Short mmCIF file of C-alpha atoms in Angstrom, two decimals:
data_model
loop_
_atom_site.label_atom_id
_atom_site.label_comp_id
_atom_site.label_asym_id
_atom_site.label_seq_id
_atom_site.Cartn_x
_atom_site.Cartn_y
_atom_site.Cartn_z
CA MET A 171 130.05 98.64 114.15
CA ASN A 172 127.79 101.50 114.94
CA LYS A 173 128.68 105.25 114.53
CA GLN A 174 130.02 105.67 117.99
CA GLU A 175 132.28 102.75 117.68
CA LEU A 176 133.68 104.33 114.32
CA ILE A 177 134.29 107.55 116.01
CA GLU A 178 136.16 105.84 118.89
CA ARG A 179 138.17 103.72 116.43
CA ILE A 180 139.15 106.98 114.32
CA GLU A 181 140.10 108.70 117.60
CA CYS A 182 142.49 105.76 118.28
CA LEU A 183 144.23 106.89 115.12
CA LYS A 184 145.56 109.85 117.13
CA ASN A 185 147.75 107.51 119.11
CA LEU A 186 149.41 106.60 115.73
CA PHE A 187 149.69 110.07 114.12
CA GLY A 188 149.24 112.42 117.08
CA ASN A 189 146.36 114.74 117.17
CA LYS A 190 147.45 116.77 114.01
CA SER A 191 148.80 114.99 111.03
CA GLU A 192 149.85 116.10 107.59
CA TYR A 193 147.82 113.11 106.35
CA VAL A 194 145.39 110.27 107.20
CA GLU A 195 145.83 106.70 105.88
CA ILE A 196 142.99 106.57 103.43
CA ASP A 197 142.85 102.75 103.45
CA THR A 198 142.30 102.52 107.18
CA VAL A 199 139.70 105.12 107.16
CA ILE A 200 137.87 103.14 104.10
CA ARG A 201 138.22 99.90 105.98
CA LEU A 202 136.59 101.49 109.20
CA ILE A 203 133.75 103.10 107.39
CA SER A 204 133.34 99.72 105.42
CA GLU A 205 132.63 98.22 108.77
CA LEU A 206 130.04 100.57 109.70
CA ASP A 207 126.63 99.00 110.10
CA GLU A 208 124.02 100.11 107.42
CA PRO A 209 120.37 99.98 108.32
CA GLN A 210 118.86 96.72 107.19
CA GLU A 211 115.62 96.72 105.36
CA VAL A 212 113.02 94.62 107.15
CA GLU A 213 110.58 91.93 105.43
CA ILE A 214 107.09 92.96 105.71
CA PRO A 215 103.70 91.43 104.13
CA ILE A 216 102.55 93.17 100.82
CA PHE A 217 99.29 94.44 102.56
CA VAL A 218 101.54 96.52 104.99
CA ALA A 219 103.97 97.64 102.09
CA ASP A 220 100.77 98.65 100.05
CA PHE A 221 99.79 100.81 103.25
CA ILE A 222 103.00 102.61 103.55
CA THR A 223 103.50 103.31 99.98
CA GLU A 224 99.98 104.87 99.82
CA GLN A 225 100.68 106.83 103.04
CA LYS A 226 103.95 108.05 101.63
CA LYS A 227 102.38 108.84 98.19
CA LEU A 228 99.68 111.10 99.98
CA GLY A 229 102.62 112.85 101.89
CA HIS A 230 101.74 111.56 105.22
CA THR A 231 104.13 111.25 108.01
CA LEU A 232 104.80 108.04 110.05
CA SER A 233 102.99 109.27 113.31
CA TYR A 234 100.11 110.48 111.08
CA SER A 235 99.92 107.05 109.45
CA ILE A 236 99.73 105.12 112.61
CA ASP A 237 96.65 107.21 113.40
CA ALA A 238 95.23 106.90 109.87
CA CYS A 239 92.41 104.65 109.10
CA MET A 240 94.29 101.39 108.88
CA SER A 241 92.31 98.52 107.45
CA ASP A 242 91.74 95.89 110.26
CA ARG A 243 94.27 93.74 108.70
CA VAL A 244 97.09 96.23 108.87
CA ALA A 245 96.02 97.56 112.30
CA GLU A 246 96.24 93.87 113.59
CA TRP A 247 99.78 93.41 112.11
CA TYR A 248 100.77 96.84 113.30
CA TRP A 249 99.98 96.21 117.12
CA ASP A 250 102.02 92.96 116.96
CA ASN A 251 104.92 94.49 114.95
CA SER A 252 105.01 98.29 115.69
CA GLU A 253 108.77 98.37 115.79
CA LEU A 254 109.04 96.67 112.15
CA PHE A 255 106.54 99.08 110.97
CA ALA A 256 108.53 102.05 112.04
CA LEU A 257 111.67 100.42 110.77
CA SER A 258 110.31 99.64 107.34
CA TRP A 259 108.92 103.15 107.07
CA VAL A 260 112.36 104.78 107.97
CA ASN A 261 114.96 102.18 106.50
CA GLY A 262 113.06 100.73 103.69
CA TYR A 263 111.65 97.11 103.37
CA THR A 264 111.38 94.07 101.25
CA VAL A 265 108.04 92.47 100.54
CA LYS A 266 107.55 88.90 102.09
CA LYS A 267 106.83 86.64 99.41
CA GLU A 268 103.01 85.51 99.91
CA LYS A 269 102.01 81.82 100.01
CA ARG A 270 100.11 80.69 97.05
CA TYR A 271 97.61 78.08 96.90
CA TYR A 272 95.55 75.69 94.49
CA VAL A 273 91.98 75.74 95.33
CA ARG A 274 90.18 72.40 94.40
CA PHE A 275 86.39 71.66 94.82
CA LYS A 276 85.74 68.26 96.63
CA GLY A 277 83.55 65.65 95.33
CA MET A 278 83.17 66.89 91.62
CA GLU A 279 82.26 64.13 89.26
CA SER A 280 84.85 65.17 86.70
CA ASN A 281 88.48 65.72 87.79
CA ASP A 282 88.75 67.92 84.69
CA PHE A 283 86.75 70.75 86.23
CA ASN A 284 87.32 71.05 89.90
CA TYR A 285 90.19 73.67 90.25
CA LEU A 286 89.48 77.18 90.73
CA ASN A 287 91.33 79.17 87.90
CA PHE A 288 91.30 82.77 86.77
CA ILE A 289 91.51 83.40 82.99
CA LYS A 290 93.70 86.34 82.78
CA PHE A 291 92.83 88.03 79.46
CA GLN A 292 88.93 87.79 80.32
CA ARG A 293 89.50 88.73 84.02
CA ALA A 294 86.91 85.81 84.97
CA TRP A 295 86.97 82.91 87.53
CA VAL A 296 86.16 79.50 86.16
CA LEU A 297 86.42 75.99 87.22
CA SER A 298 88.75 73.93 85.20
CA SER A 299 91.54 71.63 85.21
CA LEU A 300 94.66 72.36 86.98
CA LYS A 301 96.54 73.99 83.97
CA ILE A 302 99.80 75.64 84.13
CA ASP A 303 99.73 77.93 81.04
CA LYS A 304 99.98 81.61 80.51
CA LYS A 305 96.20 82.15 79.99
CA PHE A 306 95.33 80.78 83.18
CA ARG A 307 96.31 81.39 86.83
CA THR A 308 95.81 78.35 88.81
CA GLU A 309 97.91 79.58 91.90
CA HIS A 310 96.29 82.21 93.86
CA THR A 311 97.50 84.25 97.02
CA ARG A 312 94.84 84.78 100.11
CA LYS A 313 94.59 88.38 99.01
CA GLU A 314 93.74 87.55 95.43
CA LEU A 315 90.95 85.08 96.47
CA GLU A 316 89.53 87.44 99.21
CA ASP A 317 89.56 90.29 96.80
CA ALA A 318 87.37 88.35 94.43
CA GLY A 319 85.08 87.19 96.92
CA PHE A 320 86.56 83.82 97.48
CA GLY A 321 88.02 84.19 100.90
CA TRP A 322 85.33 81.66 102.28
CA VAL A 323 87.37 78.81 100.73
CA PHE A 324 89.89 78.63 103.53
CA ASP A 325 86.91 77.74 105.90
CA CYS A 326 84.90 75.44 103.81
CA PRO A 327 85.07 71.57 104.43
CA GLY A 328 84.24 71.06 100.71
CA ILE A 329 87.19 72.82 99.40
CA GLU A 330 90.72 71.41 99.44
CA ILE A 331 93.40 74.09 99.74
CA GLU A 332 96.77 73.06 98.67
CA GLU A 333 99.82 75.24 99.37
CA VAL A 334 101.89 75.66 96.29
CA GLU A 335 105.86 74.47 97.03
CA GLU A 336 108.38 76.78 95.86
#
């Protein structure tokens, strides 16, 4: 139910109680208000959420941010999703969970050292086995790989990209 429908339903209460009443049935009003639609948060990619957060932190308006220096990636998403962009700015958003990938180098002699891993405490990238432990990050988002200079792995025939299943 939208705002106008709520007004019309409350006006119908006049038929029950007359235009002036000493009381309004609270339960009826609460039930009607609970049926009122609330703006729904939309789901957007993290790179768009980061852009919106940064623009709001800088005190920019929606219209200014649309004209702001968007990265090519944000601009490309915006042109296909301008209404979602505006809704997320006004009503809030949830961040779409990014796909995660294992990156395996093909044709390596040893299967022990053919996965791209990130050692968290050293902040270093290494080839290692597929380890699931707290020291290593073996699952990577596209953004993590691109930010580290490994964006090329998605286009390389010598690399096997395996999407991590949730």
